[in-house]
mmCIF file of C-alpha atoms in Angstrom:
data_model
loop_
_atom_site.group_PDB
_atom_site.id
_atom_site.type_symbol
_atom_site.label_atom_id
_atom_site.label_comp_id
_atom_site.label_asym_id
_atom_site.label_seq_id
_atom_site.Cartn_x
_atom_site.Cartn_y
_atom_site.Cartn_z
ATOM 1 C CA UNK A 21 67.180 77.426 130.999
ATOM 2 C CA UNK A 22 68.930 80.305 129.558
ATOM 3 C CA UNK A 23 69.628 79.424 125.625
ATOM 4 C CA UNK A 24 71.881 82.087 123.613
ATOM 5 C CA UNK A 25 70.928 82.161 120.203
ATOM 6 C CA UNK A 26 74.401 81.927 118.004
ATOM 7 C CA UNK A 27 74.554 82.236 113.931
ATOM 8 C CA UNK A 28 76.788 79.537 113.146
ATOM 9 C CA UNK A 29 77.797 81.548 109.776
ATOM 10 C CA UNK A 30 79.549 83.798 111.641
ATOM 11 C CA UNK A 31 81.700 81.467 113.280
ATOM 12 C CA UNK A 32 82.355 79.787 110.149
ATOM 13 C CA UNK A 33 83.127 83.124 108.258
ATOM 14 C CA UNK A 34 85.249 84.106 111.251
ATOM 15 C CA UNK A 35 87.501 81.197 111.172
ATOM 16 C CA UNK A 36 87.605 81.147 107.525
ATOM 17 C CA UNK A 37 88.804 84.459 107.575
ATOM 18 C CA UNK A 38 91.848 84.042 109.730
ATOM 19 C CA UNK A 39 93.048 81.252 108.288
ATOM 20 C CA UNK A 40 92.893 82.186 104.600
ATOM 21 C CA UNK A 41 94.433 85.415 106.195
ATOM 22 C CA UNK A 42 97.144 83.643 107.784
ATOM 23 C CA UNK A 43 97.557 81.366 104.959
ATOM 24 C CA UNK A 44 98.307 83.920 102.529
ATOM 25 C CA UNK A 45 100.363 86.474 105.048
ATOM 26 C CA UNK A 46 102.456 83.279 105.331
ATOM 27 C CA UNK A 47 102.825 83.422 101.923
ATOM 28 C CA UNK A 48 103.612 87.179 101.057
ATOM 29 C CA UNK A 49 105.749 87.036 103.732
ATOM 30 C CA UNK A 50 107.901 84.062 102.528
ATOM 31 C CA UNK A 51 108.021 84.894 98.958
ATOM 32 C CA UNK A 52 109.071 88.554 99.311
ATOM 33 C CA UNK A 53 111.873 87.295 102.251
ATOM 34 C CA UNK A 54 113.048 85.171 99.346
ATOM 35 C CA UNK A 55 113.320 87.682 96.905
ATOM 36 C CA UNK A 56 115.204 90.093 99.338
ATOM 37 C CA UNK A 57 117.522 87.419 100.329
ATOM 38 C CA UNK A 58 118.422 86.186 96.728
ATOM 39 C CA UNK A 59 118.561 90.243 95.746
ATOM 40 C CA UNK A 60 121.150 90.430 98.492
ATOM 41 C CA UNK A 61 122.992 87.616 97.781
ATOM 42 C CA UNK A 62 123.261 88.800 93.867
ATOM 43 C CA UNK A 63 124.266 92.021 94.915
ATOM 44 C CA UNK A 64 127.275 90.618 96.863
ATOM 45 C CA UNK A 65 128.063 88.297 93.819
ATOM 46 C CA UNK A 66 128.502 91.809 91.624
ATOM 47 C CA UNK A 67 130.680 93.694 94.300
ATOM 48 C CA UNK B 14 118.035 61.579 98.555
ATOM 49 C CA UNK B 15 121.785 62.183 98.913
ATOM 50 C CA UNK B 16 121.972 64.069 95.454
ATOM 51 C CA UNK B 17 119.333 66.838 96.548
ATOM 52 C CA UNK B 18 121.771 67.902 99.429
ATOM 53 C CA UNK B 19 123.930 69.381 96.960
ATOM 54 C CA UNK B 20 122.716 72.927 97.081
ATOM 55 C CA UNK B 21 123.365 73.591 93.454
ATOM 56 C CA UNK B 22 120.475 71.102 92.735
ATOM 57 C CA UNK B 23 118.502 71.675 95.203
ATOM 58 C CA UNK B 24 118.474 75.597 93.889
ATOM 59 C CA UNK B 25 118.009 74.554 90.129
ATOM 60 C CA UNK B 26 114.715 72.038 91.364
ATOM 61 C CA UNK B 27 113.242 74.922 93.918
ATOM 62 C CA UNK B 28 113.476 77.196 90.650
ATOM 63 C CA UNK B 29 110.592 76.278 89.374
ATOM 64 C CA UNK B 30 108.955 73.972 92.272
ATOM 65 C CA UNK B 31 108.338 76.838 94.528
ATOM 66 C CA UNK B 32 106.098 78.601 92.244
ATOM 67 C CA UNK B 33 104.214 75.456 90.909
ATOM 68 C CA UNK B 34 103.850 74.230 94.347
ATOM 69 C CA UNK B 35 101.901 77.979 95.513
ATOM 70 C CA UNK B 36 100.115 78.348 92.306
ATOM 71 C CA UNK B 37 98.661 74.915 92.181
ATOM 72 C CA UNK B 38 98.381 75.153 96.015
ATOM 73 C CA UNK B 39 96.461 78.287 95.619
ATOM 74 C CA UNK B 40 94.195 76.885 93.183
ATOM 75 C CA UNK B 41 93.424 73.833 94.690
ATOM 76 C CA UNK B 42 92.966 75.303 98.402
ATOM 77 C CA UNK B 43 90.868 78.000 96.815
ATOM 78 C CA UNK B 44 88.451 75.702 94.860
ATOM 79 C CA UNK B 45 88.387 73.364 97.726
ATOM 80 C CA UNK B 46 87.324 76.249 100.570
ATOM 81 C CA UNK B 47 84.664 77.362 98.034
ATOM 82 C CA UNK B 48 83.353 73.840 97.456
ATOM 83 C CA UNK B 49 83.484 73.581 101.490
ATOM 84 C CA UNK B 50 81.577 76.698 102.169
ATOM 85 C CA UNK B 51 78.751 76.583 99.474
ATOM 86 C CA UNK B 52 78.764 72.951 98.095
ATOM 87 C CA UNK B 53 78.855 70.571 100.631
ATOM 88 C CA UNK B 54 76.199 69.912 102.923
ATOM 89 C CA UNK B 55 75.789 70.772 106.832
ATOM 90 C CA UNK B 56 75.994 68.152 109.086
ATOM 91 C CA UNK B 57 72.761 66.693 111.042
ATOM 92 C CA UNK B 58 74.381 67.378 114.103
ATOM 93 C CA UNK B 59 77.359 70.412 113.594
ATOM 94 C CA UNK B 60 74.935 72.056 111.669
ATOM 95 C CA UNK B 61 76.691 74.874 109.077
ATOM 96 C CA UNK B 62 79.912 74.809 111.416
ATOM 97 C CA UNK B 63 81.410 71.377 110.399
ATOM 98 C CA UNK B 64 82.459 73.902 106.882
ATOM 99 C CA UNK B 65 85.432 74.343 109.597
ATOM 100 C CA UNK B 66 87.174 71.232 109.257
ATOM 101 C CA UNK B 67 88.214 71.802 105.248
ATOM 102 C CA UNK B 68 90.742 74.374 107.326
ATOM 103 C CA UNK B 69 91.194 73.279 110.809
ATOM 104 C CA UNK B 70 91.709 69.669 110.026
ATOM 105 C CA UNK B 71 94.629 70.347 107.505
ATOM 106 C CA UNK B 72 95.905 73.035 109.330
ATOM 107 C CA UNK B 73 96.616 70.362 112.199
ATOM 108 C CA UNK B 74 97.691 67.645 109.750
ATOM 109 C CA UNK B 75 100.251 70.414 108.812
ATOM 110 C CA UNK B 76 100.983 71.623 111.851
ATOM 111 C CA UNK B 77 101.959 67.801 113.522
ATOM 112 C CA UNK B 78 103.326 67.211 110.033
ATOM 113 C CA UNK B 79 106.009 69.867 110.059
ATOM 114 C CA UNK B 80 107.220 69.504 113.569
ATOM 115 C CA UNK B 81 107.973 65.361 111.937
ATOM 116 C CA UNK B 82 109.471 66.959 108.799
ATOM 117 C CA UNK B 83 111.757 68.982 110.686
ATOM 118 C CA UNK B 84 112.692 66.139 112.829
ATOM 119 C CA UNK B 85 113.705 63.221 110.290
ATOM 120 C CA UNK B 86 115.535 67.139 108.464
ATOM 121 C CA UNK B 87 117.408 67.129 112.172
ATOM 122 C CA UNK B 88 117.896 63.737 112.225
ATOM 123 C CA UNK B 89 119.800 63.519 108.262
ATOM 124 C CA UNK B 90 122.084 66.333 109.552
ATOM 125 C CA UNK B 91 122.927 64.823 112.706
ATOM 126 C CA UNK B 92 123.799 61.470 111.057
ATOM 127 C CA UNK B 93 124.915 62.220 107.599
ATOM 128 C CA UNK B 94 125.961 65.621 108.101
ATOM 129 C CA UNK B 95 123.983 66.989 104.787
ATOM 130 C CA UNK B 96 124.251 70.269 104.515
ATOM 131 C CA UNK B 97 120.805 71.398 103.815
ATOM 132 C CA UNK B 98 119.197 69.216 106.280
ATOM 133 C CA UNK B 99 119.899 71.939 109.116
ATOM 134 C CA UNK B 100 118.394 74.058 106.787
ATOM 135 C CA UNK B 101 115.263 72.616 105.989
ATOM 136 C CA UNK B 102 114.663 72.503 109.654
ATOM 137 C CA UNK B 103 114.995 75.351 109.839
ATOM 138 C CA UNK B 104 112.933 76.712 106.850
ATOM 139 C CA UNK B 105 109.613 74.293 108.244
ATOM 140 C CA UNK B 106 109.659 75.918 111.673
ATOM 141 C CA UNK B 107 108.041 79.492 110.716
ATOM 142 C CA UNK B 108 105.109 77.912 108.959
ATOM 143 C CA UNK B 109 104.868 75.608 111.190
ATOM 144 C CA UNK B 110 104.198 77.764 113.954
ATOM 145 C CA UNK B 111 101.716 79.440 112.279
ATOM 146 C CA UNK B 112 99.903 76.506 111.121
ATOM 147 C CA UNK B 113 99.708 75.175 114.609
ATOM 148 C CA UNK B 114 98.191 78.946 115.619
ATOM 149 C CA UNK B 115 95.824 78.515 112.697
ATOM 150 C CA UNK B 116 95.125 75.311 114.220
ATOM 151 C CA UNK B 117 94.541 76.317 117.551
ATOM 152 C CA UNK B 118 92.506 79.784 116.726
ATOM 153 C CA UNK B 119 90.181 77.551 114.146
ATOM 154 C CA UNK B 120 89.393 74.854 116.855
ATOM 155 C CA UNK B 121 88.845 77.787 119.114
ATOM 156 C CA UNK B 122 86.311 79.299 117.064
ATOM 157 C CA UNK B 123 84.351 75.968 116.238
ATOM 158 C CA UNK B 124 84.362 74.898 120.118
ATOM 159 C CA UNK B 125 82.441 77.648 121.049
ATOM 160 C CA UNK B 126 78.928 76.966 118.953
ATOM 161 C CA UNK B 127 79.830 72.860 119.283
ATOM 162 C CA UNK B 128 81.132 72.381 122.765
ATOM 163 C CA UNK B 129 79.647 75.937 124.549
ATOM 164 C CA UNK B 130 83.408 77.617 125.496
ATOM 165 C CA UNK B 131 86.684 79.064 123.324
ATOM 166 C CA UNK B 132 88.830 76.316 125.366
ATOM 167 C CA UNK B 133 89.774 73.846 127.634
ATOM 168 C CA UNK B 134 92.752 72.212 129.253
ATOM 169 C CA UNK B 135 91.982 69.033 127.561
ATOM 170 C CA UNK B 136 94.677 66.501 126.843
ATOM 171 C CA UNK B 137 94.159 67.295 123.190
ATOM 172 C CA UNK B 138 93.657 71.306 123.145
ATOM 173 C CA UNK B 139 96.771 71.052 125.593
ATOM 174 C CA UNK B 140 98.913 69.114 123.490
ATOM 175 C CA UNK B 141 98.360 71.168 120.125
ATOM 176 C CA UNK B 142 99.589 74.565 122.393
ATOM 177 C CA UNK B 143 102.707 72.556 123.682
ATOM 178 C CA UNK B 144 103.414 71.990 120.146
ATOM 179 C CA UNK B 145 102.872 76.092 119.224
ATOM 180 C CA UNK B 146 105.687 76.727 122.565
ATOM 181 C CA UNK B 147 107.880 73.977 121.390
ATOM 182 C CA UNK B 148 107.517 75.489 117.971
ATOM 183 C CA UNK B 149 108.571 79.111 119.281
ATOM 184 C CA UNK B 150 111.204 77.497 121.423
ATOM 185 C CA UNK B 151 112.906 76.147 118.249
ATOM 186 C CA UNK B 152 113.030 79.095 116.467
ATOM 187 C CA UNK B 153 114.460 81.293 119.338
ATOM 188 C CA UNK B 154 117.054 78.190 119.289
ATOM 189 C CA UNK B 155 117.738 77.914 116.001
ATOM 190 C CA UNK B 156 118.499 82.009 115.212
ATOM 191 C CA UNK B 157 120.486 82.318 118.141
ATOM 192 C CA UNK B 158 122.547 79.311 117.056
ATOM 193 C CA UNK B 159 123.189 80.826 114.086
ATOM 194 C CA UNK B 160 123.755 84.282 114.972
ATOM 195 C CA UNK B 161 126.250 83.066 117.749
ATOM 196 C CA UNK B 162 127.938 80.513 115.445
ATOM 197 C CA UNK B 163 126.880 77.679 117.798
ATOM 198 C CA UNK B 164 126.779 74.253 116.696
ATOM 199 C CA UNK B 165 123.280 73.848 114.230
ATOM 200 C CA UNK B 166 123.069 70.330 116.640
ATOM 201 C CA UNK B 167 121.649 71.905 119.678
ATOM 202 C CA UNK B 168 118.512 72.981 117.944
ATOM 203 C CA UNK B 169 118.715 69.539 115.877
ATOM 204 C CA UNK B 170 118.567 67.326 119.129
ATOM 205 C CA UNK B 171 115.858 69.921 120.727
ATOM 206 C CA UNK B 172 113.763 69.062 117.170
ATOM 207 C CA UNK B 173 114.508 64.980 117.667
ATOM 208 C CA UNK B 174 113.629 65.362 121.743
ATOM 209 C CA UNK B 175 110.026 67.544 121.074
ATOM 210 C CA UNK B 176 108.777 64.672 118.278
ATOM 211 C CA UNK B 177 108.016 63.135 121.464
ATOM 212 C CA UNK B 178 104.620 65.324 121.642
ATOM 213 C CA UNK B 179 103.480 63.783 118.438
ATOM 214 C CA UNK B 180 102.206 60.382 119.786
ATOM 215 C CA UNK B 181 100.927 62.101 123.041
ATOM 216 C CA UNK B 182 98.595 64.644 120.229
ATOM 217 C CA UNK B 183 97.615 61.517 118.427
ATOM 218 C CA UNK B 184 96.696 59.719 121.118
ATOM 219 C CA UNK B 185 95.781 62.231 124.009
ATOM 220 C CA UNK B 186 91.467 61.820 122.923
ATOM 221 C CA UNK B 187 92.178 57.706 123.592
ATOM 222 C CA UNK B 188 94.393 58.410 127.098
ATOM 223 C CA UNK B 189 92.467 61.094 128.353
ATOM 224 C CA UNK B 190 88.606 62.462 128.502
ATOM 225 C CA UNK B 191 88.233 65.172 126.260
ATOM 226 C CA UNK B 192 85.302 67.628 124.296
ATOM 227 C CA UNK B 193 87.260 66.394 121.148
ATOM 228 C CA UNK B 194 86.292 64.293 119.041
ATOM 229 C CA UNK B 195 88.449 60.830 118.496
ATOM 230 C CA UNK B 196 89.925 60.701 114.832
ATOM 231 C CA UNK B 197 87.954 60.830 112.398
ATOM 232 C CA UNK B 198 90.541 59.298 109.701
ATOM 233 C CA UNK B 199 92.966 56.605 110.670
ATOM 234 C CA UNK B 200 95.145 54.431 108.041
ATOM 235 C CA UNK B 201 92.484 53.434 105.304
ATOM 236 C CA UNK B 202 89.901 54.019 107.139
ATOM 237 C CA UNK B 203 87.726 56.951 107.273
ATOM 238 C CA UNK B 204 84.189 57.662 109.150
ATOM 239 C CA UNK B 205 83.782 60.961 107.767
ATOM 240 C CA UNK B 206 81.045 60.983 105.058
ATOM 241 C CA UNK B 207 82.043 61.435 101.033
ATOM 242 C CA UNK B 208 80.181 64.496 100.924
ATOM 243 C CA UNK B 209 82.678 66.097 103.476
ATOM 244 C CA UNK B 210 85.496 63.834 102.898
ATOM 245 C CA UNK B 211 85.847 64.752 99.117
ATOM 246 C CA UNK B 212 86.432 68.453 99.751
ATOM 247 C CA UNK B 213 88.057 67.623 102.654
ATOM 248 C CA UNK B 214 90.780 65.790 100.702
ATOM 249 C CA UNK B 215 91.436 68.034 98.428
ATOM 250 C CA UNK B 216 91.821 70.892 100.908
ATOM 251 C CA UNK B 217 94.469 68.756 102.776
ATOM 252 C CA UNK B 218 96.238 68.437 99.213
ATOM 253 C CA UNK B 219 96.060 72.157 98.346
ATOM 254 C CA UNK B 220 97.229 73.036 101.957
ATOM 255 C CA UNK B 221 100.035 70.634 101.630
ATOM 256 C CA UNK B 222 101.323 71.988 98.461
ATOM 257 C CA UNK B 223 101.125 75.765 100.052
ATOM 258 C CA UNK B 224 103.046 74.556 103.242
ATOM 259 C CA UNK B 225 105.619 73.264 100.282
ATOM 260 C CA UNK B 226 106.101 76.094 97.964
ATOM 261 C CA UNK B 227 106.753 78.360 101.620
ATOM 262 C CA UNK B 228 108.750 75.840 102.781
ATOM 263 C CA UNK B 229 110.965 75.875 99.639
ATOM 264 C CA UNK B 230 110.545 79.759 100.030
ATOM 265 C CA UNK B 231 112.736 79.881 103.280
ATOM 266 C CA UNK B 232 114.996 77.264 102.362
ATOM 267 C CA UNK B 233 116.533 79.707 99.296
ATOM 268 C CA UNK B 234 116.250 82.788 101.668
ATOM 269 C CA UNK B 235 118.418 81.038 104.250
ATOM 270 C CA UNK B 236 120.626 79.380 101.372
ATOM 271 C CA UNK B 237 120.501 82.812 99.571
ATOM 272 C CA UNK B 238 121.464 84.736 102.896
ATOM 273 C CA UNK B 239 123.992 82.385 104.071
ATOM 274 C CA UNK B 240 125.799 82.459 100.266
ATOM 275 C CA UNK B 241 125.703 86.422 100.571
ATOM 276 C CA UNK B 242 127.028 86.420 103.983
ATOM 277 C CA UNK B 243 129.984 83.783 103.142
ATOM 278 C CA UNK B 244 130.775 85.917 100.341
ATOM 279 C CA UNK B 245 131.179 89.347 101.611
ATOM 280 C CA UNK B 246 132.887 87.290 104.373
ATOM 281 C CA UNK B 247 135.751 86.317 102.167
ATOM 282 C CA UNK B 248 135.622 89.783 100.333
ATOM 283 C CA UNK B 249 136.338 91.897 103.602
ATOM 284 C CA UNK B 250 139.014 89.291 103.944
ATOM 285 C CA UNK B 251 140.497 89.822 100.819
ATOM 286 C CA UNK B 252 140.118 93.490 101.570
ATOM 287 C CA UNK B 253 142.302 92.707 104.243
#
């Protein structure tokens, strides 16, 4: 019987990686698209 | 209910809710991935990889959650017409999406050490990536309604027509053999153990809070570009 010898930390450590990365990418990207938007919008207001 | 529609309000309560709702989301997602990965205990069985479900559980909580959010959003603008309903569907979609990948590339990682392979075409497994393409499917929908100046309905009736997967995710371990496990956590009723189910809890919380504050996020980035486009609209007009 052929047994492969995993370290479950790294799996764990892997998928906490990409989801904290996700999470917060999510986040950067949502909060700065807001900003940009709402800078846009005041900008129209003042022309 | 009918009083938040009024964009006016909603902007003046997103103000400050967006922020509290990341901060405290941030703090309490933090504190509970740190409890998860050096506090609690592995299991007798998982061994150190059960630290996996303080993300991968929420992250398909959320993921389920917002494709129902964005339905009952779809189904207010279809009956009562509010105007930020279409919006708010619109706004859950993005992180939706990406909580469903989250989903799907967490599981992925924890079925290799538990099950032996990255996937299978298991009712469940199946079901979750239907929901990522349905996900996808209602964004393409929804930009290219907008950008075309179709009706916002066709992408409503697509969101009320996919909630359909929902049950079928829920209940695809029952119907169908599958490496998943069957839920863990019904209505009052838990078998997970307190040592995980603490953490656990709070995780879901913290999540929930960050899938709020970017929710709220894209709703005044739509509002904000739709109030900039309307107004140099009526300028170029005037221009005119």
């Amino acid at each position: 019987m052929v047994r492969e010898a995993l370290d479950q930390w790294d799996f764990v450590f892997a998928a906490y990686a990409i989801g904290i990365a996700g999470t917060l990418v999510t986040i950067g990207w949502s909060w700065l698209g807001m900003k940009r938007a709402e800078a846009r919008r005041d900008r129209a207001r003042r022309r | 209910m009918h009083g938040f529609a009024n964009p006016k309000r909603f902007l003046g309560l997103a103000a400050w809710l967006t922020p509290l709702c990341l901060l405290l989301g941030l703090a309490l997602t933090g504190g509970a991935l740190a409890w998860g990965l050096f506090a609690a205990p592995a299991d007798r069985l998982m061994g150190e990889t059960v630290r996996i479900i303080f993300l991968h559980v929420p992250f398909a909580w959320l993921g389920m959650g917002g494709w129902a959010a964005m339905a009952a959003a779809s189904l207010a603008f279809l009956v009562w017409r509010h105007p930020l309903a279409a919006l708010a569907a619109r706004a859950v979609a993005a992180p939706g999406a990406v909580f469903t990948a989250l989903c799907l590339a967490t599981g992925s990682i924890w079925g290799r050490p538990a099950w032996g392979t990255w996937w299978v075409w298991d009712g469940r497994l199946t079901s979750m990536l239907v929901l990522l393409f349905l996900y996808l499917a209602y964004i393409a929908l929804a930009q290219a309604a907008a950008r075309e100046g179709v009706s916002a309905r066709i992408p409503a009736i697509f969101a009320l027509l996919g909630a359909i997967n929902l049950p079928i995710i829920n209940r695809s371990v029952v119907w169908w053999n599958s490496l998943h496990q069957p839920a863990s956590i019904t209505l009052g009723k838990s078998t997970i153990d307190p040592a995980f189910l603490a953490p656990l809890a709070v995780a879901a919380f913290g999540f929930s809070l960050l899938f709020g504050g970017i929710v709220l996020a894209r709703m005044r980035a739509l509002l904000a570009d739709a109030q900039a486009d309307a107004r140099l609209r009526r300028q170029a007009l005037e221009a005119a």
